[in-house]
Coordinates of C-alpha atoms in Angstrom, one line a residue:
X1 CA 0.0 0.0 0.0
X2 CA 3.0 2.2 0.7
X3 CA 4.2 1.9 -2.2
X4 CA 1.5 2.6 -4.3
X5 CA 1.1 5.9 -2.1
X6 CA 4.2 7.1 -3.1
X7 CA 3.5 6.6 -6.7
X8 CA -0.1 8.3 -6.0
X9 CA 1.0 11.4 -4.5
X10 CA 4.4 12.1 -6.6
X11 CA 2.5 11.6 -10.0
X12 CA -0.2 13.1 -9.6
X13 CA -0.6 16.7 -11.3
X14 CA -1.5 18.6 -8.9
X15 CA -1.2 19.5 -5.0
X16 CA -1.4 16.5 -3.1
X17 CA -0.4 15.5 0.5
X18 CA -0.6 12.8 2.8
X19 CA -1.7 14.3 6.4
X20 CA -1.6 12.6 9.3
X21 CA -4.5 12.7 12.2
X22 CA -3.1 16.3 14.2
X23 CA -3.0 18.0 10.2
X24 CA 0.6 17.9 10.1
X25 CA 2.4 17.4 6.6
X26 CA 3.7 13.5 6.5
X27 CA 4.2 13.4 2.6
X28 CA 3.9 16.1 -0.4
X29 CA 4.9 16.3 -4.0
X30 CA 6.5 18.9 -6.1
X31 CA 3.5 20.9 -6.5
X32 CA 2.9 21.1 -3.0
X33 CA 6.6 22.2 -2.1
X34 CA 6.6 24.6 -5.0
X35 CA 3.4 26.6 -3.2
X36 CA 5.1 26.9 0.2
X37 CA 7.8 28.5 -1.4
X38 CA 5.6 31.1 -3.5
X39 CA 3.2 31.8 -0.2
X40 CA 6.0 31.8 1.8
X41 CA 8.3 33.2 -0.3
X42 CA 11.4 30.9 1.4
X43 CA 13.7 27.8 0.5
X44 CA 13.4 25.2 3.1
X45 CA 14.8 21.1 2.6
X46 CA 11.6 19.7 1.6
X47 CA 12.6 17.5 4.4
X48 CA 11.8 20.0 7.0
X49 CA 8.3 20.5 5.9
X50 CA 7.5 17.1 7.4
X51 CA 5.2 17.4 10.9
X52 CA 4.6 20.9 9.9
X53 CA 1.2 22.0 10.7
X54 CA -1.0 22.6 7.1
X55 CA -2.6 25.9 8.2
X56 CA 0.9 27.6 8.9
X57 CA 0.9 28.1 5.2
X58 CA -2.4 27.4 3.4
X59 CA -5.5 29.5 4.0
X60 CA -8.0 26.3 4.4
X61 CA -5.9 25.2 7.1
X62 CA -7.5 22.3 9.3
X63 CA -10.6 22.4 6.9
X64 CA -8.7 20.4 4.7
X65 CA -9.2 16.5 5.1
X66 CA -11.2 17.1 8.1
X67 CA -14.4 15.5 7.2
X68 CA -12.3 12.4 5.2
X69 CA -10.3 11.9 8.8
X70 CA -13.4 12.7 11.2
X71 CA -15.4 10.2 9.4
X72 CA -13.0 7.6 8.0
X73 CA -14.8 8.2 4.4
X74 CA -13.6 9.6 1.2
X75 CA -14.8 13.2 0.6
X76 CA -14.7 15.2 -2.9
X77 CA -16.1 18.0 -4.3
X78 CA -15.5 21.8 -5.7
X79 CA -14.5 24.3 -4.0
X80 CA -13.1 28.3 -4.8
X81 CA -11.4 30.3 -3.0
X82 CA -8.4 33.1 -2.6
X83 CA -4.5 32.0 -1.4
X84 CA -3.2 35.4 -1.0
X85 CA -3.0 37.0 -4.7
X86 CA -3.9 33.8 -6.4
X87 CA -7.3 32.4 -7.3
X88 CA -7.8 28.5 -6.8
X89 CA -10.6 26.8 -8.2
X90 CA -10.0 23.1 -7.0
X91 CA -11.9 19.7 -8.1
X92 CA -10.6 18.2 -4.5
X93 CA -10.7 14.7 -3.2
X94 CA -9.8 13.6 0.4
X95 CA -9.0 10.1 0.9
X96 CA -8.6 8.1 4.3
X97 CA -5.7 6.1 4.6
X98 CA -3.3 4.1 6.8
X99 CA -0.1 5.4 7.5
X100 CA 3.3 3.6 7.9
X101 CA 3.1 3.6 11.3
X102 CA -0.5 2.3 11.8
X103 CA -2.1 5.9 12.7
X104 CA -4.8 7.0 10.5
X105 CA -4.3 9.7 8.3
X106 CA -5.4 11.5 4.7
X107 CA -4.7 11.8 1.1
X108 CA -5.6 15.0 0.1
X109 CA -5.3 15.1 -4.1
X110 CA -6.1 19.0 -5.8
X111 CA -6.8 19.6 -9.4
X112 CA -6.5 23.4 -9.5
X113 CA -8.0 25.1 -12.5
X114 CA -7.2 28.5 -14.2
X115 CA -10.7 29.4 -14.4
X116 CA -14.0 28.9 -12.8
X117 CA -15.8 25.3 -13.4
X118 CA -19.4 25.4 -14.0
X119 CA -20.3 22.8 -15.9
X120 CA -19.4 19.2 -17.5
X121 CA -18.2 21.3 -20.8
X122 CA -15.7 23.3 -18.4
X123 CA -13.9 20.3 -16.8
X124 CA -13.3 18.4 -20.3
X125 CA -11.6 21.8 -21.5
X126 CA -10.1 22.3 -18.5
X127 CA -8.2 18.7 -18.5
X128 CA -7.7 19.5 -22.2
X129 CA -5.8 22.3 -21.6
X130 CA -3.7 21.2 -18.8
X131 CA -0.3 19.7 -19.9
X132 CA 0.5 18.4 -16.2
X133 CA -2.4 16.3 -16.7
X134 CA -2.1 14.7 -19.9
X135 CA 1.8 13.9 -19.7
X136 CA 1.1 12.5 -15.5
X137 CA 2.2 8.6 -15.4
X138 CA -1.3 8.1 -13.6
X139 CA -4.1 6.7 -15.6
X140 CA -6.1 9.4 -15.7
X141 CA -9.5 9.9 -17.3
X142 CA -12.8 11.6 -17.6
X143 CA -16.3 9.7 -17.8
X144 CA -19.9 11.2 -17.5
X145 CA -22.8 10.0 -15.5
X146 CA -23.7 7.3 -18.1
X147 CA -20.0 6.1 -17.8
X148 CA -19.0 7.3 -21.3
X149 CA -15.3 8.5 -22.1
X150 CA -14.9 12.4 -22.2
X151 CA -11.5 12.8 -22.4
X152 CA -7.8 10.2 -21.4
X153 CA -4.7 11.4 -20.5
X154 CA -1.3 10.1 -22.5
X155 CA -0.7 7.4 -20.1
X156 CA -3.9 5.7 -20.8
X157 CA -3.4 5.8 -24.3
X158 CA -0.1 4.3 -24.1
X159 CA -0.7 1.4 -22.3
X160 CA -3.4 0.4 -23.8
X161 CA -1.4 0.9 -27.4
X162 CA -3.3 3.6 -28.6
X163 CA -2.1 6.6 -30.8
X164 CA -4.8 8.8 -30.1
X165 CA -7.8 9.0 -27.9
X166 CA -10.4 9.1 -31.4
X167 CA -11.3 5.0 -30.4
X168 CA -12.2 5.6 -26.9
X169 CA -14.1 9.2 -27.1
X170 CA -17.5 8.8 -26.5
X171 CA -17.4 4.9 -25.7
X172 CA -19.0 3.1 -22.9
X173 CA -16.4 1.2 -22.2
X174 CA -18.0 -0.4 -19.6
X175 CA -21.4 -2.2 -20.6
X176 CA -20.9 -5.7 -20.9
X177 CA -16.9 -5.4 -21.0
X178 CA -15.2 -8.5 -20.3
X179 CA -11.9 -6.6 -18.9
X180 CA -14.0 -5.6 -15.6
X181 CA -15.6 -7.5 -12.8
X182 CA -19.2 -7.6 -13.1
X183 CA -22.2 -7.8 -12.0
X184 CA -25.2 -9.8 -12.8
X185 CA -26.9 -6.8 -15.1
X186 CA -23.5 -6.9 -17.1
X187 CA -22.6 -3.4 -16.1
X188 CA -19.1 -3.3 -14.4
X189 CA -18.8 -2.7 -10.7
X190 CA -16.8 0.9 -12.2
X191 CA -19.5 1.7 -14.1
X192 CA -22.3 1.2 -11.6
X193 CA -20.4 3.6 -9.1
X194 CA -19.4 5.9 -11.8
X195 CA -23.5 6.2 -12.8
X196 CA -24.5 6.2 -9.3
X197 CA -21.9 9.0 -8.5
X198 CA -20.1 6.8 -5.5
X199 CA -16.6 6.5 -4.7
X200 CA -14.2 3.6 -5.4
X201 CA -10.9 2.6 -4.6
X202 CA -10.2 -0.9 -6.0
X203 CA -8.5 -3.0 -8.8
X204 CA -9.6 -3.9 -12.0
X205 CA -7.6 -6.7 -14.4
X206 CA -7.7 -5.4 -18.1
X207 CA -7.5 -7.7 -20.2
X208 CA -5.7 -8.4 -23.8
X209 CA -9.4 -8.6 -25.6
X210 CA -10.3 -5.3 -24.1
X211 CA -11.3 -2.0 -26.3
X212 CA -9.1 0.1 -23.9
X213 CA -6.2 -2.5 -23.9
X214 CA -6.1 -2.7 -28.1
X215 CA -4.5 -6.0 -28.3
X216 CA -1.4 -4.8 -25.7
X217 CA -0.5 -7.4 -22.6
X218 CA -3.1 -7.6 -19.9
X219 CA -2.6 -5.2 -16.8
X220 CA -3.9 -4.4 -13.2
X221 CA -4.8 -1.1 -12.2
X222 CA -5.0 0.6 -8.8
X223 CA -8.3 2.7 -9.4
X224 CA -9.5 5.4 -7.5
X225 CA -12.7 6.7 -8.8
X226 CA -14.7 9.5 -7.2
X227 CA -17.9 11.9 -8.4
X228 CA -17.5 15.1 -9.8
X229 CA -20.7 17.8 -7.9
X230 CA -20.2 21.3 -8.2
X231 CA -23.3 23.0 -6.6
X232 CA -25.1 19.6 -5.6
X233 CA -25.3 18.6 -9.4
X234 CA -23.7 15.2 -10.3
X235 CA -21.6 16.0 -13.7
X236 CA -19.4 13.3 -14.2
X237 CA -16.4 11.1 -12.3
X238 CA -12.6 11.7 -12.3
X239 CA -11.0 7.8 -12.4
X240 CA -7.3 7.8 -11.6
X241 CA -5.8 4.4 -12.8
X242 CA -2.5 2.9 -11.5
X243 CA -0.8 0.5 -13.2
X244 CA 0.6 -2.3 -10.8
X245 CA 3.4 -3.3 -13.1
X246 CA 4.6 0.7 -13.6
X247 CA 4.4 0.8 -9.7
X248 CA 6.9 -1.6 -9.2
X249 CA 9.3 -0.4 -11.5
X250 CA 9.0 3.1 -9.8
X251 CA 9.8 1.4 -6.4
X252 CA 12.7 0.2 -8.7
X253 CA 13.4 4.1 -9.4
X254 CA 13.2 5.3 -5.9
X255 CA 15.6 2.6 -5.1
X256 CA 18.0 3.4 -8.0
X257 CA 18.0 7.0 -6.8
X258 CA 19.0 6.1 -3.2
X259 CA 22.0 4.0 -4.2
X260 CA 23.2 6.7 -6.6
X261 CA 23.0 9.2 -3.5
X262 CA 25.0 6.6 -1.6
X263 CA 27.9 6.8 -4.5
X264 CA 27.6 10.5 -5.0
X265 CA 28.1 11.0 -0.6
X266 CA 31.3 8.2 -0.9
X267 CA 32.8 9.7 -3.8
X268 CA 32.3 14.0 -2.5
X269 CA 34.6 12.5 0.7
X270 CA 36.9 10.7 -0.6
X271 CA 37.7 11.2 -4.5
X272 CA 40.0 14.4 -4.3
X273 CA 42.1 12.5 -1.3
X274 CA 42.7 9.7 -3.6
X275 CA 43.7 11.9 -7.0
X276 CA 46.7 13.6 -5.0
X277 CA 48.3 10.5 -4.3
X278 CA 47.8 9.0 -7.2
X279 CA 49.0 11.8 -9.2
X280 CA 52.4 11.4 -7.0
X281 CA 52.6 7.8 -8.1
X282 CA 52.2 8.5 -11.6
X283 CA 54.8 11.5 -11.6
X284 CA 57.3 8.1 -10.0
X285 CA 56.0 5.8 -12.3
X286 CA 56.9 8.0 -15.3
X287 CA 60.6 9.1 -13.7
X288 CA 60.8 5.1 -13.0
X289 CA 60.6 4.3 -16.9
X290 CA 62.9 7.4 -18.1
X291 CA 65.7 6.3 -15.8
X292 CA 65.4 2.6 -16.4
X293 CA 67.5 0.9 -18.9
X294 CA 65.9 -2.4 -19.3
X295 CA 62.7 -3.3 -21.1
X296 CA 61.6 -5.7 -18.5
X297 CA 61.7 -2.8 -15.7
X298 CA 60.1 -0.4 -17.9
X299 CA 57.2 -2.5 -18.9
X300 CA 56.4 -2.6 -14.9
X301 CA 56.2 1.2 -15.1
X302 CA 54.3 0.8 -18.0
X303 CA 51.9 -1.2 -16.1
X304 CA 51.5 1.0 -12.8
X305 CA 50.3 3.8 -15.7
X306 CA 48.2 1.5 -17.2
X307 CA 46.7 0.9 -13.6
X308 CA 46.9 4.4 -12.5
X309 CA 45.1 5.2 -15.7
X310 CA 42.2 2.8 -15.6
X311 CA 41.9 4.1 -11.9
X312 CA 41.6 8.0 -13.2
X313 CA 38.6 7.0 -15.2
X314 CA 37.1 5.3 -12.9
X315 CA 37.5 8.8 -10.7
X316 CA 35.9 10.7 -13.8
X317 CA 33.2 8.9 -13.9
X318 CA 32.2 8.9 -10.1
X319 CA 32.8 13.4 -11.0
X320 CA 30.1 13.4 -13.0
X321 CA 27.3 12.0 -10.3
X322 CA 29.1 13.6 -7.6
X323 CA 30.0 16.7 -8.8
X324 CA 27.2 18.3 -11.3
X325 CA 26.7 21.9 -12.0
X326 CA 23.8 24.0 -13.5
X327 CA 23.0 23.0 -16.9
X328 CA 23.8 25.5 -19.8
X329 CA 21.3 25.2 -22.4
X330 CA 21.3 26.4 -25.5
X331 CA 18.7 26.2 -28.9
X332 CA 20.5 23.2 -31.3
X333 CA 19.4 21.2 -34.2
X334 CA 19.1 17.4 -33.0
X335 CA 20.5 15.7 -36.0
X336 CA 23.3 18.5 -37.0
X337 CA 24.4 17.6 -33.2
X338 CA 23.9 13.9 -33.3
X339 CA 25.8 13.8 -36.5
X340 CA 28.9 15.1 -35.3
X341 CA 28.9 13.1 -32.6
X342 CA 28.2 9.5 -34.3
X343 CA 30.7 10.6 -37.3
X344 CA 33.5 11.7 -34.6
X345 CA 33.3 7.9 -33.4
X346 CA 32.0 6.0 -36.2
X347 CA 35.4 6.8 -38.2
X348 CA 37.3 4.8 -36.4
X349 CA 35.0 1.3 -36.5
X350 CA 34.7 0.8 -40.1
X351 CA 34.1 -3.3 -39.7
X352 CA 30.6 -1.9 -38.3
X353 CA 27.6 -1.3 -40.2
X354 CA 26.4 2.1 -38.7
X355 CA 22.9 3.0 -39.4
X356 CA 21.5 6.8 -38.1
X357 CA 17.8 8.0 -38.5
X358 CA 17.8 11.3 -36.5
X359 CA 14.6 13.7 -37.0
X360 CA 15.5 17.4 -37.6
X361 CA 14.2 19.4 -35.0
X362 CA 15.2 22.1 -33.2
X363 CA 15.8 21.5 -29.4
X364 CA 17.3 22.6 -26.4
X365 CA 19.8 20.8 -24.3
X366 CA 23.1 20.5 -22.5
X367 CA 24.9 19.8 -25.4
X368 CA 27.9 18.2 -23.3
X369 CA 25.7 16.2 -20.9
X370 CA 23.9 15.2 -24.1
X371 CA 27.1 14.0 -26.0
X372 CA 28.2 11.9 -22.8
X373 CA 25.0 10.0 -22.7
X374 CA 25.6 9.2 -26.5
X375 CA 29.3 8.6 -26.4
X376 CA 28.5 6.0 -23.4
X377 CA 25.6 4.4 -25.1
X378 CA 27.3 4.4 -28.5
X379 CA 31.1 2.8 -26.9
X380 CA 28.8 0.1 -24.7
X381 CA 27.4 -1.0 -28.5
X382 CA 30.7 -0.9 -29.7
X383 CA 31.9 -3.3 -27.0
X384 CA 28.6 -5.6 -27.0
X385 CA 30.4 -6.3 -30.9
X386 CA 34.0 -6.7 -30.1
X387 CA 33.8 -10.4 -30.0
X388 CA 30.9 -10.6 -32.7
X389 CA 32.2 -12.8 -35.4
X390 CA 28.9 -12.3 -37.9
X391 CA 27.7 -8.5 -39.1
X392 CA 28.2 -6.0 -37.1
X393 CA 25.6 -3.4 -36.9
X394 CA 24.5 -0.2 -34.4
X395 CA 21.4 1.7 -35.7
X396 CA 20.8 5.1 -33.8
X397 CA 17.0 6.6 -34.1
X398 CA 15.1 9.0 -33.3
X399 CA 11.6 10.4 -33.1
X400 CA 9.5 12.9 -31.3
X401 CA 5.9 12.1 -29.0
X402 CA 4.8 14.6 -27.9
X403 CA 6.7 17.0 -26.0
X404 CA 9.3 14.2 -25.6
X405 CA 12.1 12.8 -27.8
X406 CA 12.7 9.1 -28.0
X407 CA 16.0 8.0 -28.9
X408 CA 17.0 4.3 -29.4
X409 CA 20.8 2.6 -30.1
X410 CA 21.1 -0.8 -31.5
X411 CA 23.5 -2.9 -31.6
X412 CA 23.4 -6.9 -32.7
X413 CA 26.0 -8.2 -30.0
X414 CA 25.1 -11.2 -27.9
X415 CA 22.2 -10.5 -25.3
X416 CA 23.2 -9.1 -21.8
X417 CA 23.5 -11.9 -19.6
X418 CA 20.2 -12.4 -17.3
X419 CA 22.1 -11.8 -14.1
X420 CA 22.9 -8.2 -14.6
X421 CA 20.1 -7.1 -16.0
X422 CA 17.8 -6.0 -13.0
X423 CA 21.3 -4.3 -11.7
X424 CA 22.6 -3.0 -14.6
X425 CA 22.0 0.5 -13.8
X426 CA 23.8 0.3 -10.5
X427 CA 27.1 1.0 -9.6
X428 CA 29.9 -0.8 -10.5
X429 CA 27.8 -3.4 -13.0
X430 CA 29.7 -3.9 -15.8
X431 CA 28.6 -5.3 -19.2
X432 CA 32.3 -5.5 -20.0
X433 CA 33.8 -7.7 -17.8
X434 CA 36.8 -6.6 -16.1
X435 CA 37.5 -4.0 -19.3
X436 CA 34.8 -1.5 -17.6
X437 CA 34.5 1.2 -14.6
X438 CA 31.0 -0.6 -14.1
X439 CA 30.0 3.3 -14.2
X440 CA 29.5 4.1 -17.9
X441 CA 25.3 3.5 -17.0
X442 CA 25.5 4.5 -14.1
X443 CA 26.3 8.5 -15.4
X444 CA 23.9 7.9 -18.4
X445 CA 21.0 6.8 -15.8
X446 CA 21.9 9.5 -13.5
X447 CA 21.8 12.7 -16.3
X448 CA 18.7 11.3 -18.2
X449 CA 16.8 10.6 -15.4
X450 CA 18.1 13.3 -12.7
X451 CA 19.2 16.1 -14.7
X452 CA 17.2 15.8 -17.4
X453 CA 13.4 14.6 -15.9
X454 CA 13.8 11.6 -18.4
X455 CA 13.8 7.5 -18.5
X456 CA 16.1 5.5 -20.1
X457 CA 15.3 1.0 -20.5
X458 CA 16.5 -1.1 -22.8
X459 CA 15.2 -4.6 -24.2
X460 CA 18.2 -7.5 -24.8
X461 CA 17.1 -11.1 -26.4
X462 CA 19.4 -12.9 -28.9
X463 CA 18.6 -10.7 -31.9
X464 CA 20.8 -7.7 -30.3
X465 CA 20.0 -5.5 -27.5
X466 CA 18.1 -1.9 -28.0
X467 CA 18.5 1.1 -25.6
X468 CA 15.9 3.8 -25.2
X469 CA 16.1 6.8 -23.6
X470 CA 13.5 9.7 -23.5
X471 CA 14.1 13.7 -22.5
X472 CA 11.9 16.2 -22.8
X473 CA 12.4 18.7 -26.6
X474 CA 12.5 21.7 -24.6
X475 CA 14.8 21.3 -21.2
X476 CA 14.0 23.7 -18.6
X477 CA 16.4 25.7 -16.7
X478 CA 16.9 24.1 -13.5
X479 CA 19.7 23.9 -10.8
X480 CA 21.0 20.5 -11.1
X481 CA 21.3 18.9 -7.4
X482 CA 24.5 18.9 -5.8
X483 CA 25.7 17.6 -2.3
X484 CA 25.2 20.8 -0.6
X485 CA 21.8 21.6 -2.2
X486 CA 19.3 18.8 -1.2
X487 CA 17.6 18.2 -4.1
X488 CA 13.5 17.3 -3.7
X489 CA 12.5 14.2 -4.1
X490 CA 9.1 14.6 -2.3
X491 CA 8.2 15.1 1.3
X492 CA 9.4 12.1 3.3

């Protein structure tokens, strides 16, 4: 349950906090850490907003959650209201819940508005128009009283293998479906709340034969459902969908995250106390080999370099988790930029068969950050090859949804062996053997998915292995996190 929480409150596109039963802040996402700063016009560590007291910065105060935790029932609704210069019209939902440490607490979840809702029509251009809805990983999506589709966000679409939402608008998806639990009348448990205008929190298998699975692998979804009333009137319901699977490979994330905080602590110690010395043993190493007259002596020198070498890139690599600055971003064309990159390398591998299919677009990026994640991704396809007897091949494409760019790299090297490949992200997991740092991934994981809001996976079988990485077209200007800046990473 925790975990689904987390995924809950730091997806959703909105404000959205978990209190617990004296109204003090237990857990909050970006958007709610972003408002204390505006109101209170202060950087804190989102850590010290925990047991805070809510009404010390929002004007509701205690009157949030308080019927959800007084009653032990979900409560929703529309409210309007003024937070200092700034009008808030909020589709609101308050959700009792168990907290970690057995107390009772609440999920309070906001969709805040630019304008005034007043009717069905209002809401569905409302969710149209907002971005943080459409591109949130929840399942999110819009249904009237008679449980017919008024609007789906992008994740809904893509999981159920869809390229637009033309198949599902204005579908009951929900009489006589075979994807849902139902009842005896055929309707769907969903749909029965949905018409009735209860609340649900449940979980509903979709399956392969469904409309809103199009073929795509069955799934199990997290559902929390609940009636949309603005003055008394019954419009519609708000359905917010969680998928199982994604959940557990955002647990995956988090966990990622907290390992690369362990290396990035280790290396801000230790890594400048270990370059001194070695740079004295080098300076020997090198006098060692000038002074020497025999071969055999100088190839021992030769070695220590060699060592002292392989130990220096090791030491780069840890620099660029431990050690980011802010990015500089400029305006670039993709596939002028990708091109001098892959021709720089692809020179020197002629044995390979290099395909490129890079849209031109303009973008804007990091363009160093940007060239280490290809150089990295590009040199671990070039070493997936070296022992590839039969054609060699890379193919690099890419291709924009969205706001996003998607960017794969082939190669047709042997598959990456089963044991790595739930780790392969992680520290010092090489795909090279003992020819790696173990570290290359590690940086490409940590700038794609830290610095640049992004996700990279890849898929390996015995045809080759493909890796995908996806940023956003247009990177924003933001301070990339540093030891001595605690980043956010939600309200824990």
């Amino acid at each position: 349950m925790e975990e689904v929480l987390i995924f809950l409150i730091n997806n959703f596109p909105g404000l959205a906090i978990i209190l617990d039963d004296e109204y003090r802040i237990q857990r909050g996402n970006k958007q709610s850490y972003d408002l204390y700063k505006k109101v209170k016009g202060e950087t804190v560590d989102p850590h010290q907003l925990r047991n805070q007291d809510l009404s010390n910065f929002h004007p509701l105060g205690k009157v949030i959650g308080l019927k959800a935790l007084s009653t032990g029932k979900p409560n929703y609704g529309y409210i309007e209201y003024n937070w200092g210069n700034m009008q808030k019209n909020i589709l609101y939902c308050d959700i009792p819940a168990k907290l970690k440490d057995g107390s009772q607490g609440v999920v309070v979840l906001n969709f805040d508005f630019p304008k005034p809702i007043k009717d069905l029509k209002g809401i569905v251009d409302a969710f149209y128009q907002n971005y943080d809805i459409y591109f949130s990983q929840l399942e999110i999506s819009l249904f009237d009283t008679k449980g017919k589709v008024l609007y789906v966000n992008k994740a809904v679409l893509d999981n159920a293998g869809l390229e637009n939402d033309d198949e599902l608008l204005g579908e009951n998806l929900f009489k006589s479906e075979k994807s849902y639990i139902s009842k005896e009348n055929g309707n769907s448990i969903l749909g029965d709340f949905i018409s009735k205008g209860d609340f649900l929190h449940t979980k509903l298998y979709i399956s392969k034969e469904s409309k809103i699975n199009n073929g795509c692998q069955s799934r199990v979804l997290e559902v929390i459902c609940f009636p949309i009333e603005i003055e008394s009137h019954l419009l519609g319901s708000i359905c917010i969908g969680m998928n199982l699977g994604q959940i557990s490979k955002y647990s995956n994330q988090v966990k990622q995250f907290e390992r690369l905080e362990n290396i990035r602590e280790m290396a801000f110690r230790v890594i400048h106390e270990i370059r001194n010395p070695l740079q004295e043993i080098l300076a020997v190493a090198e006098l060692g080999k000038i002074k020497s007259n025999q071969d055999e002596i100088e190839s021992y020198f030769e070695h220590i370099k060699s060592g002292i070498s392989w130990i220096n890139d090791l030491l780069n690599d840890i620099v660029q988790i431990s050690d980011p600055s802010s990015l500089s971003l400029e305006e670039v064309e993709l596939d002028i930029v990708c091109q001098e990159i892959l021709d720089d390398i692809s020179k020197n591998y002629k044995d390979i068969c290099w395909e490129f299919s890079i849209e031109s677009m303009k973008t804007v990026l990091d363009k160093d950050l940007f060239k280490e994640i290809i150089i990295h991704l590009v040199d671990n396809a070039i070493d997936a090859l070296a022992n590839k007897a039969e054609e060699k091949k890379i193919t690099i494409n890419s291709s924009l949804q969205g706001g996003d760019i998607l960017f794969s790299i082939y190669n047709s090297g042997n598959k990456i062996p089963e044991r790595i490949q739930d780790s392969i992200f992680d520290p010092f997991t090489s795909t090279k053997g003992n020819n790696g740092t173990g570290l290359g991934l590690t940086v490409v994981y940590y700038i794609i998915t830290k610095v640049y809001q992004g996700d990279i996976w890849f898929e390996s079988n015995d045809d080759g292995t493909t890796f995908f990485f996806k940023i956003k077209r247009y990177t924003e200007k933001v301070k990339v996190p540093s030891i001595n800046n605690t980043d956010y990473k939600g309200i824990k």
